[in-house]
């Protein structure tokens, strides 16, 4: 399936080296391969593969390849100065042959969020690359691809009687994402059982391999417990002190563990809005999962939590798309005052609040907290996203919207 970044990455590769980062199994390799099929000849080298690793270290890849894909390059020691040398050497070679038909080889570097982290320190690659962050599927992306899925609540295998063969509408797509999550394999599966089996193996793999690279062996079990605790605390301001007591570790250790989960694109943190960034960081953040299917809850609570997490994922995807593709100074936050009044999400641009967004399952009455915040930011759009809503309304300055169509209107 064509991904929402395919054309943008292909266009940027015409100009500079491109970094493509994102969670494991979110589709980076598939996207790279699809680009290669339209940019023949291309060469894909994975640093985890011994033969490919030697080719990378010797820089002996084919010079005839129009597109060179380097995967998991961050595992190479001092990969940044090495890559800087490759780029500069290539630029010099092309410059010396500027009167010939020789063209610069396109280079796509893919990997996990660790590359995002490592790019912030050490050898500078400034001016030598463009970057994109690949996210799981959203309503907009699935709708753009006329996705055909299964009816809500299906736990049967593909081919069962509740399978449908026409594109799902926005509301059905939201239900599908809440049940299956947005990662390609479980999302494209017509069975929630298969999706859960994938998720179980995916989580075990993250803990066994990726998390272990960041932490010490004796910490892995604590990280596993932390991950389970976070699955039940989605959408609530996070108390590091409470988590530290539950895990019997220090608060700095909990923070380091959460930083690791962020670096691996397992969770993302939403900070409270405050024009003073330092004050915002000191307040309690909220945690969400890139995979909505990871959420746990009791009874009907699980539906509301998954809905809020799905909305958070799509809002973050929208923000990252605008940051990466249009260089817009946008960001995602939530609102909370000293009295405990809270709005689930807020969008900002150029340090000005543009949207206040509250998620409700079926309550169309404007959330009371809006009356506290609207006077402070009268120019920001106040939106209440209702999962099940008969009619859109505008009440007391709050736009009551059907959640699925509104989320489908986001940029990615």
Tab-separated table of C-alpha atoms in Angstrom:
chain	number	residue	atom	x	y	z
A	1	UNK	CA	0.000	0.000	0.000
A	2	UNK	CA	1.294	3.438	-0.928
A	3	UNK	CA	2.200	5.456	2.164
A	4	UNK	CA	1.516	9.128	2.762
A	5	UNK	CA	5.225	10.038	2.682
A	6	UNK	CA	6.222	8.188	-0.502
A	7	UNK	CA	6.075	11.167	-2.857
A	8	UNK	CA	7.559	13.616	-0.346
A	9	UNK	CA	10.568	11.403	0.380
A	10	UNK	CA	11.083	10.745	-3.336
A	11	UNK	CA	11.054	14.483	-4.053
A	12	UNK	CA	13.506	15.306	-1.252
A	13	UNK	CA	15.904	12.580	-2.401
A	14	UNK	CA	16.394	14.569	-5.589
A	15	UNK	CA	18.064	17.273	-3.520
A	16	UNK	CA	19.684	15.849	-0.383
A	17	UNK	CA	20.262	12.814	1.775
A	18	UNK	CA	17.034	11.883	3.577
A	19	UNK	CA	16.576	10.439	7.065
A	20	UNK	CA	13.417	8.359	7.497
A	21	UNK	CA	12.742	7.470	11.116
A	22	UNK	CA	9.867	5.869	12.989
A	23	UNK	CA	8.859	2.892	15.110
A	24	UNK	CA	9.925	-0.605	14.254
A	25	UNK	CA	7.575	-2.313	11.767
A	26	UNK	CA	5.850	0.958	10.893
A	27	UNK	CA	6.749	0.466	7.223
A	28	UNK	CA	10.118	2.158	6.663
A	29	UNK	CA	11.661	-0.785	4.795
A	30	UNK	CA	8.545	-1.262	2.668
A	31	UNK	CA	8.496	2.429	1.774
A	32	UNK	CA	12.196	2.285	0.873
A	33	UNK	CA	11.684	-0.768	-1.324
A	34	UNK	CA	8.745	0.829	-3.118
A	35	UNK	CA	10.869	3.900	-3.839
A	36	UNK	CA	13.632	1.635	-5.122
A	37	UNK	CA	11.270	-0.058	-7.572
A	38	UNK	CA	10.696	3.311	-9.242
A	39	UNK	CA	14.361	4.364	-8.980
A	40	UNK	CA	16.158	1.418	-10.540
A	41	UNK	CA	18.791	0.282	-10.014
A	42	UNK	CA	18.704	0.592	-6.236
A	43	UNK	CA	20.608	-1.100	-3.440
A	44	UNK	CA	19.339	-1.865	0.074
A	45	UNK	CA	21.933	-2.500	2.791
A	46	UNK	CA	21.014	-3.443	6.356
A	47	UNK	CA	23.733	-2.972	8.976
A	48	UNK	CA	22.283	-5.906	10.940
A	49	UNK	CA	23.201	-8.261	8.066
A	50	UNK	CA	26.859	-9.324	8.215
A	51	UNK	CA	27.511	-9.158	4.452
A	52	UNK	CA	25.771	-5.793	4.159
A	53	UNK	CA	27.697	-4.503	7.156
A	54	UNK	CA	31.028	-5.225	5.445
A	55	UNK	CA	29.839	-3.507	2.270
A	56	UNK	CA	28.853	-0.437	4.288
A	57	UNK	CA	32.122	-0.330	6.209
A	58	UNK	CA	34.170	-0.687	3.001
A	59	UNK	CA	31.892	1.741	1.125
A	60	UNK	CA	31.920	-0.808	-1.680
A	61	UNK	CA	28.284	-0.524	-2.748
A	62	UNK	CA	27.554	-0.213	-6.436
A	63	UNK	CA	28.179	3.303	-7.763
A	64	UNK	CA	25.622	2.552	-10.493
A	65	UNK	CA	22.750	2.418	-7.988
A	66	UNK	CA	20.536	5.470	-8.378
A	67	UNK	CA	19.164	4.962	-4.852
A	68	UNK	CA	21.179	3.652	-1.895
A	69	UNK	CA	19.204	2.689	1.223
A	70	UNK	CA	21.186	2.312	4.466
A	71	UNK	CA	19.139	0.703	7.236
A	72	UNK	CA	20.063	0.508	10.948
A	73	UNK	CA	23.138	2.655	10.272
A	74	UNK	CA	23.013	4.096	13.785
A	75	UNK	CA	24.433	0.805	15.081
A	76	UNK	CA	27.755	1.641	13.446
A	77	UNK	CA	30.298	3.228	15.755
A	78	UNK	CA	30.807	6.917	14.869
A	79	UNK	CA	28.236	6.667	12.102
A	80	UNK	CA	27.708	10.430	11.892
A	81	UNK	CA	31.269	11.457	10.901
A	82	UNK	CA	31.357	8.399	8.616
A	83	UNK	CA	28.170	9.519	6.879
A	84	UNK	CA	29.378	13.117	6.682
A	85	UNK	CA	32.470	11.854	4.891
A	86	UNK	CA	30.360	9.843	2.438
A	87	UNK	CA	28.177	12.865	1.616
A	88	UNK	CA	31.087	15.288	1.243
A	89	UNK	CA	33.102	12.823	-0.844
A	90	UNK	CA	30.164	12.237	-3.145
A	91	UNK	CA	29.544	15.980	-3.523
A	92	UNK	CA	33.211	16.520	-4.446
A	93	UNK	CA	33.120	13.709	-7.013
A	94	UNK	CA	29.993	15.086	-8.664
A	95	UNK	CA	31.422	18.614	-8.687
A	96	UNK	CA	34.547	17.410	-10.476
A	97	UNK	CA	32.356	15.766	-13.118
A	98	UNK	CA	29.852	18.586	-13.469
A	99	UNK	CA	30.273	18.706	-17.238
A	100	UNK	CA	29.325	15.062	-17.636
A	101	UNK	CA	26.036	13.210	-17.314
A	102	UNK	CA	27.000	11.811	-13.903
A	103	UNK	CA	24.327	12.426	-11.267
A	104	UNK	CA	24.626	12.330	-7.502
A	105	UNK	CA	23.539	9.047	-5.960
A	106	UNK	CA	20.403	9.349	-3.850
A	107	UNK	CA	20.901	8.175	-0.249
A	108	UNK	CA	18.078	7.231	2.115
A	109	UNK	CA	19.030	6.431	5.723
A	110	UNK	CA	16.355	4.645	7.739
A	111	UNK	CA	16.158	3.606	11.354
A	112	UNK	CA	14.412	3.859	14.691
A	113	UNK	CA	13.946	7.033	16.728
A	114	UNK	CA	17.438	6.618	18.100
A	115	UNK	CA	18.692	8.348	14.961
A	116	UNK	CA	16.525	11.339	15.834
A	117	UNK	CA	18.234	11.410	19.222
A	118	UNK	CA	21.774	10.955	17.932
A	119	UNK	CA	21.435	13.651	15.298
A	120	UNK	CA	21.278	16.206	18.117
A	121	UNK	CA	24.856	15.738	19.261
A	122	UNK	CA	28.317	15.003	17.960
A	123	UNK	CA	29.472	15.548	14.380
A	124	UNK	CA	27.295	18.067	12.576
A	125	UNK	CA	25.309	17.039	9.515
A	126	UNK	CA	23.709	20.483	9.288
A	127	UNK	CA	22.625	21.417	5.789
A	128	UNK	CA	23.331	17.950	4.429
A	129	UNK	CA	20.012	16.192	5.007
A	130	UNK	CA	16.230	16.414	5.159
A	131	UNK	CA	14.193	14.287	7.539
A	132	UNK	CA	10.771	12.689	7.827
A	133	UNK	CA	9.091	10.755	10.634
A	134	UNK	CA	6.876	7.893	9.466
A	135	UNK	CA	3.785	7.288	11.605
A	136	UNK	CA	1.236	4.458	11.794
A	137	UNK	CA	-1.925	4.667	9.697
A	138	UNK	CA	-4.478	7.392	10.433
A	139	UNK	CA	-8.084	7.850	9.293
A	140	UNK	CA	-6.958	10.240	6.565
A	141	UNK	CA	-4.295	7.910	5.198
A	142	UNK	CA	-6.590	4.874	5.162
A	143	UNK	CA	-9.412	6.888	3.590
A	144	UNK	CA	-7.059	8.222	0.902
A	145	UNK	CA	-6.217	4.593	0.055
A	146	UNK	CA	-9.901	3.485	0.055
A	147	UNK	CA	-9.071	0.963	2.760
A	148	UNK	CA	-11.340	-2.077	2.938
A	149	UNK	CA	-11.473	-3.668	6.384
A	150	UNK	CA	-13.697	-5.659	8.693
A	151	UNK	CA	-16.826	-4.685	10.539
A	152	UNK	CA	-16.486	-3.214	14.027
A	153	UNK	CA	-15.803	-5.659	16.806
A	154	UNK	CA	-14.672	-8.506	14.605
A	155	UNK	CA	-12.550	-11.116	16.328
A	156	UNK	CA	-12.807	-13.638	13.533
A	157	UNK	CA	-10.314	-14.556	10.887
A	158	UNK	CA	-10.206	-13.239	7.354
A	159	UNK	CA	-12.961	-14.635	5.162
A	160	UNK	CA	-15.590	-14.661	7.933
A	161	UNK	CA	-19.134	-13.502	7.276
A	162	UNK	CA	-18.591	-10.033	8.748
A	163	UNK	CA	-15.862	-9.196	6.221
A	164	UNK	CA	-16.863	-6.401	3.851
A	165	UNK	CA	-15.380	-5.559	0.471
A	166	UNK	CA	-16.045	-1.850	0.130
A	167	UNK	CA	-14.057	1.096	1.519
A	168	UNK	CA	-14.830	1.907	5.142
A	169	UNK	CA	-16.276	5.306	5.999
A	170	UNK	CA	-14.519	7.604	8.468
A	171	UNK	CA	-16.434	6.309	11.473
A	172	UNK	CA	-15.702	2.666	10.644
A	173	UNK	CA	-12.043	3.520	10.056
A	174	UNK	CA	-11.804	5.046	13.541
A	175	UNK	CA	-13.347	1.902	15.027
A	176	UNK	CA	-10.900	-0.241	13.077
A	177	UNK	CA	-7.897	1.796	14.293
A	178	UNK	CA	-9.106	1.619	17.896
A	179	UNK	CA	-9.331	-2.180	17.680
A	180	UNK	CA	-6.296	-2.978	15.530
A	181	UNK	CA	-3.981	0.003	15.996
A	182	UNK	CA	-2.314	1.764	13.076
A	183	UNK	CA	0.789	-0.369	12.511
A	184	UNK	CA	0.614	-1.937	9.034
A	185	UNK	CA	0.527	-5.645	9.882
A	186	UNK	CA	-2.203	-5.607	12.562
A	187	UNK	CA	-4.082	-2.769	10.861
A	188	UNK	CA	-4.282	-4.548	7.515
A	189	UNK	CA	-5.322	-7.769	9.228
A	190	UNK	CA	-9.038	-8.612	9.230
A	191	UNK	CA	-8.664	-10.464	12.507
A	192	UNK	CA	-8.316	-8.813	15.911
A	193	UNK	CA	-6.925	-12.105	17.207
A	194	UNK	CA	-4.099	-11.986	14.663
A	195	UNK	CA	-3.544	-8.332	15.561
A	196	UNK	CA	-3.184	-9.233	19.250
A	197	UNK	CA	-0.782	-12.060	18.443
A	198	UNK	CA	1.348	-9.620	16.432
A	199	UNK	CA	1.253	-7.106	19.288
A	200	UNK	CA	2.345	-9.689	21.850
A	201	UNK	CA	5.369	-10.687	19.757
A	202	UNK	CA	6.149	-7.058	18.915
A	203	UNK	CA	6.200	-6.046	22.589
A	204	UNK	CA	8.346	-9.020	23.583
A	205	UNK	CA	10.784	-8.184	20.792
A	206	UNK	CA	11.068	-4.565	21.878
A	207	UNK	CA	11.830	-5.560	25.454
A	208	UNK	CA	14.191	-8.389	24.527
A	209	UNK	CA	16.195	-6.535	21.875
A	210	UNK	CA	15.737	-2.781	21.606
A	211	UNK	CA	15.207	-1.837	25.250
A	212	UNK	CA	18.140	-4.029	26.269
A	213	UNK	CA	20.411	-1.957	24.007
A	214	UNK	CA	19.564	1.132	26.061
A	215	UNK	CA	19.448	-0.321	29.568
A	216	UNK	CA	21.237	-2.847	31.733
A	217	UNK	CA	20.143	-6.459	31.802
A	218	UNK	CA	18.883	-6.293	35.384
A	219	UNK	CA	16.664	-3.316	34.474
A	220	UNK	CA	14.765	-5.079	31.708
A	221	UNK	CA	12.195	-6.632	34.053
A	222	UNK	CA	11.556	-3.241	35.672
A	223	UNK	CA	11.116	-1.732	32.204
A	224	UNK	CA	8.582	-4.457	31.394
A	225	UNK	CA	6.596	-3.613	34.528
A	226	UNK	CA	6.766	0.098	33.736
A	227	UNK	CA	5.426	-0.567	30.258
A	228	UNK	CA	2.482	-2.464	31.746
A	229	UNK	CA	1.789	0.357	34.216
A	230	UNK	CA	1.820	2.963	31.458
A	231	UNK	CA	-0.670	0.947	29.408
A	232	UNK	CA	-3.187	1.590	32.180
A	233	UNK	CA	-2.368	5.289	32.703
A	234	UNK	CA	-2.861	6.691	29.232
A	235	UNK	CA	-4.286	10.205	29.114
A	236	UNK	CA	-3.722	11.078	32.781
A	237	UNK	CA	-1.061	13.501	34.070
A	238	UNK	CA	1.849	11.281	34.983
A	239	UNK	CA	3.313	11.244	38.481
A	240	UNK	CA	6.946	10.169	38.382
A	241	UNK	CA	6.905	9.913	42.175
A	242	UNK	CA	4.013	7.444	42.085
A	243	UNK	CA	5.653	5.337	39.399
A	244	UNK	CA	8.950	5.387	41.309
A	245	UNK	CA	7.190	4.032	44.406
A	246	UNK	CA	5.426	1.317	42.396
A	247	UNK	CA	8.694	0.241	40.789
A	248	UNK	CA	10.869	0.769	43.874
A	249	UNK	CA	13.327	2.913	41.929
A	250	UNK	CA	14.270	6.602	41.959
A	251	UNK	CA	12.400	9.300	40.027
A	252	UNK	CA	15.422	10.012	37.781
A	253	UNK	CA	15.484	6.305	36.902
A	254	UNK	CA	11.790	6.392	35.935
A	255	UNK	CA	12.429	9.449	33.789
A	256	UNK	CA	15.345	7.716	32.082
A	257	UNK	CA	13.175	4.662	31.391
A	258	UNK	CA	10.441	6.840	29.860
A	259	UNK	CA	13.081	8.612	27.756
A	260	UNK	CA	14.123	5.196	26.431
A	261	UNK	CA	10.522	4.307	25.546
A	262	UNK	CA	10.220	7.641	23.757
A	263	UNK	CA	13.503	7.129	21.893
A	264	UNK	CA	12.200	3.803	20.618
A	265	UNK	CA	8.912	5.310	19.406
A	266	UNK	CA	6.919	3.157	21.837
A	267	UNK	CA	5.341	6.067	23.693
A	268	UNK	CA	5.193	9.822	23.222
A	269	UNK	CA	4.864	12.538	25.833
A	270	UNK	CA	2.413	15.431	25.633
A	271	UNK	CA	3.462	18.376	27.776
A	272	UNK	CA	1.030	20.944	29.234
A	273	UNK	CA	0.801	24.212	27.324
A	274	UNK	CA	2.670	27.140	28.758
A	275	UNK	CA	4.299	30.004	26.910
A	276	UNK	CA	7.271	29.524	29.225
A	277	UNK	CA	8.780	26.225	28.030
A	278	UNK	CA	10.758	25.658	31.243
A	279	UNK	CA	7.608	25.914	33.381
A	280	UNK	CA	5.796	23.515	31.044
A	281	UNK	CA	8.488	20.860	31.402
A	282	UNK	CA	8.224	21.019	35.185
A	283	UNK	CA	4.520	20.138	35.085
A	284	UNK	CA	3.198	16.585	34.779
A	285	UNK	CA	3.203	15.252	31.203
A	286	UNK	CA	0.714	12.801	29.713
A	287	UNK	CA	1.757	9.569	28.026
A	288	UNK	CA	0.276	7.979	24.897
A	289	UNK	CA	1.256	4.930	22.817
A	290	UNK	CA	2.066	4.953	19.117
A	291	UNK	CA	0.143	1.668	18.970
A	292	UNK	CA	-3.409	2.318	20.175
A	293	UNK	CA	-3.918	-1.433	20.559
A	294	UNK	CA	-1.506	-1.376	23.523
A	295	UNK	CA	-4.041	0.418	25.733
A	296	UNK	CA	-5.511	-1.425	28.701
A	297	UNK	CA	-8.541	-0.543	30.790
A	298	UNK	CA	-11.512	-1.991	32.620
A	299	UNK	CA	-15.057	-2.326	31.281
A	300	UNK	CA	-16.296	0.469	29.053
A	301	UNK	CA	-13.321	2.634	30.103
A	302	UNK	CA	-11.159	0.949	27.477
A	303	UNK	CA	-13.226	2.425	24.644
A	304	UNK	CA	-12.730	5.991	25.861
A	305	UNK	CA	-9.014	5.473	26.449
A	306	UNK	CA	-8.447	3.966	23.023
A	307	UNK	CA	-10.434	6.779	21.415
A	308	UNK	CA	-8.339	9.422	23.174
A	309	UNK	CA	-5.093	7.605	22.334
A	310	UNK	CA	-6.102	7.254	18.669
A	311	UNK	CA	-6.866	10.986	18.557
A	312	UNK	CA	-3.492	11.756	20.153
A	313	UNK	CA	-1.677	9.628	17.544
A	314	UNK	CA	-3.409	11.391	14.661
A	315	UNK	CA	-2.796	14.845	16.124
A	316	UNK	CA	0.907	14.054	16.584
A	317	UNK	CA	1.117	12.709	13.027
A	318	UNK	CA	-0.461	15.970	11.813
A	319	UNK	CA	2.065	18.019	13.817
A	320	UNK	CA	5.111	16.042	12.671
A	321	UNK	CA	3.989	16.227	9.040
A	322	UNK	CA	3.763	20.020	9.240
A	323	UNK	CA	7.103	20.241	11.059
A	324	UNK	CA	8.973	17.939	8.652
A	325	UNK	CA	7.345	18.967	5.380
A	326	UNK	CA	6.513	22.634	5.829
A	327	UNK	CA	8.922	23.678	8.613
A	328	UNK	CA	5.998	25.015	10.630
A	329	UNK	CA	6.544	25.823	14.307
A	330	UNK	CA	3.588	23.729	15.469
A	331	UNK	CA	3.306	21.484	18.496
A	332	UNK	CA	0.933	19.319	20.527
A	333	UNK	CA	0.070	20.004	24.185
A	334	UNK	CA	-2.731	19.696	26.713
A	335	UNK	CA	-4.264	22.313	29.021
A	336	UNK	CA	-4.502	22.173	32.798
A	337	UNK	CA	-4.755	24.915	35.427
A	338	UNK	CA	-4.094	24.967	39.175
A	339	UNK	CA	-7.733	24.171	39.933
A	340	UNK	CA	-7.502	20.929	37.978
A	341	UNK	CA	-9.548	22.032	34.960
A	342	UNK	CA	-8.225	20.194	31.933
A	343	UNK	CA	-8.613	20.042	28.154
A	344	UNK	CA	-7.290	16.863	26.524
A	345	UNK	CA	-5.239	18.486	23.746
A	346	UNK	CA	-4.088	21.839	22.422
A	347	UNK	CA	-2.336	22.780	19.197
A	348	UNK	CA	0.023	25.732	18.957
A	349	UNK	CA	1.807	27.558	16.159
A	350	UNK	CA	4.564	30.124	16.613
A	351	UNK	CA	4.019	29.974	20.392
A	352	UNK	CA	0.350	30.915	20.040
A	353	UNK	CA	-2.497	28.562	20.904
A	354	UNK	CA	-4.588	27.714	17.825
A	355	UNK	CA	-6.854	24.857	18.991
A	356	UNK	CA	-8.279	23.476	22.227
A	357	UNK	CA	-9.547	19.922	21.722
A	358	UNK	CA	-11.568	17.779	24.114
A	359	UNK	CA	-12.474	14.124	23.427
A	360	UNK	CA	-15.818	12.693	24.561
A	361	UNK	CA	-17.388	9.321	23.873
A	362	UNK	CA	-21.011	10.469	23.491
A	363	UNK	CA	-21.391	13.651	25.551
A	364	UNK	CA	-22.336	16.619	23.343
A	365	UNK	CA	-22.592	19.076	26.234
A	366	UNK	CA	-19.592	21.457	26.050
A	367	UNK	CA	-16.919	20.451	28.516
A	368	UNK	CA	-16.998	22.788	31.548
A	369	UNK	CA	-13.256	23.443	31.369
A	370	UNK	CA	-13.777	25.374	28.120
A	371	UNK	CA	-15.360	28.206	30.119
A	372	UNK	CA	-12.107	28.509	32.082
A	373	UNK	CA	-9.757	28.564	29.104
A	374	UNK	CA	-11.642	30.329	26.287
A	375	UNK	CA	-11.336	33.782	27.949
A	376	UNK	CA	-7.538	33.386	28.044
A	377	UNK	CA	-7.246	32.290	24.394
A	378	UNK	CA	-10.306	33.689	22.589
A	379	UNK	CA	-8.673	33.297	19.167
A	380	UNK	CA	-8.052	29.571	19.616
A	381	UNK	CA	-10.675	27.256	18.127
A	382	UNK	CA	-12.506	25.310	20.820
A	383	UNK	CA	-13.434	21.848	19.528
A	384	UNK	CA	-15.177	18.976	21.301
A	385	UNK	CA	-14.694	15.713	19.408
A	386	UNK	CA	-17.533	13.300	20.139
A	387	UNK	CA	-17.114	9.679	19.132
A	388	UNK	CA	-20.875	9.119	18.710
A	389	UNK	CA	-22.723	12.291	17.698
A	390	UNK	CA	-25.932	12.763	15.717
A	391	UNK	CA	-25.526	16.417	14.734
A	392	UNK	CA	-22.756	18.997	14.721
A	393	UNK	CA	-23.388	22.099	16.828
A	394	UNK	CA	-21.816	25.374	17.899
A	395	UNK	CA	-22.596	26.009	21.563
A	396	UNK	CA	-21.100	28.688	23.800
A	397	UNK	CA	-18.182	29.157	21.443
A	398	UNK	CA	-17.436	25.417	21.314
A	399	UNK	CA	-17.688	23.514	18.043
A	400	UNK	CA	-19.216	20.102	18.761
A	401	UNK	CA	-17.843	17.839	16.038
A	402	UNK	CA	-18.144	14.212	14.959
A	403	UNK	CA	-14.722	12.864	15.842
A	404	UNK	CA	-13.950	10.677	12.820
A	405	UNK	CA	-14.578	13.241	10.027
A	406	UNK	CA	-12.745	15.966	11.954
A	407	UNK	CA	-9.693	13.740	12.492
A	408	UNK	CA	-9.836	12.739	8.825
A	409	UNK	CA	-9.441	16.426	7.917
A	410	UNK	CA	-5.957	16.621	9.478
A	411	UNK	CA	-2.945	17.037	7.209
A	412	UNK	CA	-1.736	13.399	7.343
